[in-house]
Amino acid sequence: RQEQYQEVVEGLLKSEHNNVLLIGDPGVGKETLLVSLVHDSFFGKLPGMLKHKRMLELDLGSLIAGATEKGEFSARLEAIIAEVSHAGNIILYIPEFQNVLGSTSFRLNLSGTLMPYLKSGVLPIIATVTKGNYKIYVEQDPIQEAFTHVTLDEPDHETALLMLLQKAVSIETYYRVSISYNAVRAALEYAHIYLPDDVLPGSAVTLLTDAANTVSLS
């Protein structure tokens, strides 16, 4: 994902509209890319203002808990963003971006509250959304113009193999098992059979994790 990673970094380095929208289906590697970004920022490996940043995730469930009116939702969100933007070293992460654009049962569209911050550049925001939800909730919304769009498609087989080999190391460590190269290849081969609705590398990671868990319990 080096090409997409570089697109994210370049989007965050803009003086204005320094926000990134990661578009991709579950399992395609959006969160893994973000973990790499946070790691590199923490250790000062990124250029310019991206060094030593902290990433905080917006918990929409906590945001709307107990609130009954849209004005109350907006006030809470504005208070949160004002506080983290004042800190000066924060990147705000908003997963499932459609949830702040009216997709929830609350029909809660907070784009008007977010827009001034998205335009100003004082608080870089990274949001994630699936391709389907992008089409429904984001594509026609003016808010999408404030983001650099980075699309993560399902990788080809050889790229997925490299991703899975890297992930296998952490799976081995967590479950205290040894994973052979053939096991990794088998996970890739059978991923579309047993998890046809999921995409690589996430589907193969799920198979490999389940197998490692079963072996560790035997």
Coordinates of C-alpha atoms in Angstrom, one line a residue, residues 68-144:
T68 CA -32.3 14.2 22.0
E69 CA -32.0 17.1 19.6
K70 CA -29.8 17.8 16.6
G71 CA -28.6 21.1 18.2
E72 CA -27.3 19.1 21.2
F73 CA -25.4 16.7 18.9
S74 CA -23.8 19.6 17.0
A75 CA -22.8 21.4 20.2
R76 CA -21.1 18.3 21.6
L77 CA -19.2 17.7 18.3
E78 CA -18.2 21.3 18.1
A79 CA -16.9 21.2 21.7
I80 CA -14.9 18.1 21.0
I81 CA -13.3 19.4 17.8
A82 CA -12.5 22.8 19.4
E83 CA -10.7 21.0 22.2
V84 CA -8.6 18.7 20.0
S85 CA -7.8 21.4 17.5
H86 CA -6.5 23.6 20.3
A87 CA -4.1 20.8 21.3
G88 CA -2.3 21.3 18.0
N89 CA -0.9 17.7 17.8
I90 CA -4.0 15.7 17.0
I91 CA -5.3 13.9 13.9
L92 CA -8.9 13.1 14.3
Y93 CA -10.1 9.8 13.0
I94 CA -13.7 9.3 12.0
P95 CA -14.5 5.7 11.1
E96 CA -17.7 4.9 9.2
F97 CA -18.0 8.5 8.0
Q98 CA -21.5 8.0 6.7
N99 CA -22.6 7.9 10.3
V100 CA -22.1 11.7 10.6
L101 CA -23.8 12.3 7.3
G102 CA -27.2 11.0 8.2
S103 CA -27.0 7.2 7.8
T104 CA -27.9 6.4 11.4
S105 CA -31.4 5.9 12.8
F106 CA -31.1 9.5 14.2
R107 CA -30.8 10.9 10.6
L108 CA -27.9 12.9 12.0
N109 CA -26.1 15.0 9.4
L110 CA -23.3 17.0 11.1
S111 CA -21.5 18.1 7.9
G112 CA -22.3 21.7 8.7
T113 CA -20.5 21.5 12.0
L114 CA -17.5 19.8 10.5
M115 CA -17.1 22.0 7.4
P116 CA -15.4 25.0 8.9
Y117 CA -12.7 22.8 10.5
L118 CA -12.3 20.8 7.3
K119 CA -11.6 23.9 5.3
S120 CA -9.3 25.7 7.7
G121 CA -6.6 23.2 8.1
V122 CA -6.3 23.6 11.9
L123 CA -7.3 20.0 12.5
P124 CA -6.5 17.3 10.0
I125 CA -9.2 14.6 9.8
I126 CA -9.0 11.1 8.4
A127 CA -12.3 9.4 7.7
T128 CA -13.1 6.0 6.3
V129 CA -16.1 4.7 4.3
T130 CA -16.9 1.7 2.2
K131 CA -17.4 2.1 -1.5
G132 CA -21.2 1.5 -1.2
N133 CA -21.7 4.1 1.5
Y134 CA -19.5 6.6 -0.4
K135 CA -21.9 6.4 -3.3
I136 CA -24.9 6.8 -1.1
Y137 CA -23.9 9.4 1.4
V138 CA -20.7 11.1 0.4
E139 CA -20.4 11.4 -3.4
Q140 CA -23.1 14.1 -3.7
D141 CA -22.4 15.9 -0.5
P142 CA -20.3 19.1 -0.8
I143 CA -18.3 18.0 2.2
Q144 CA -16.4 15.5 0.0

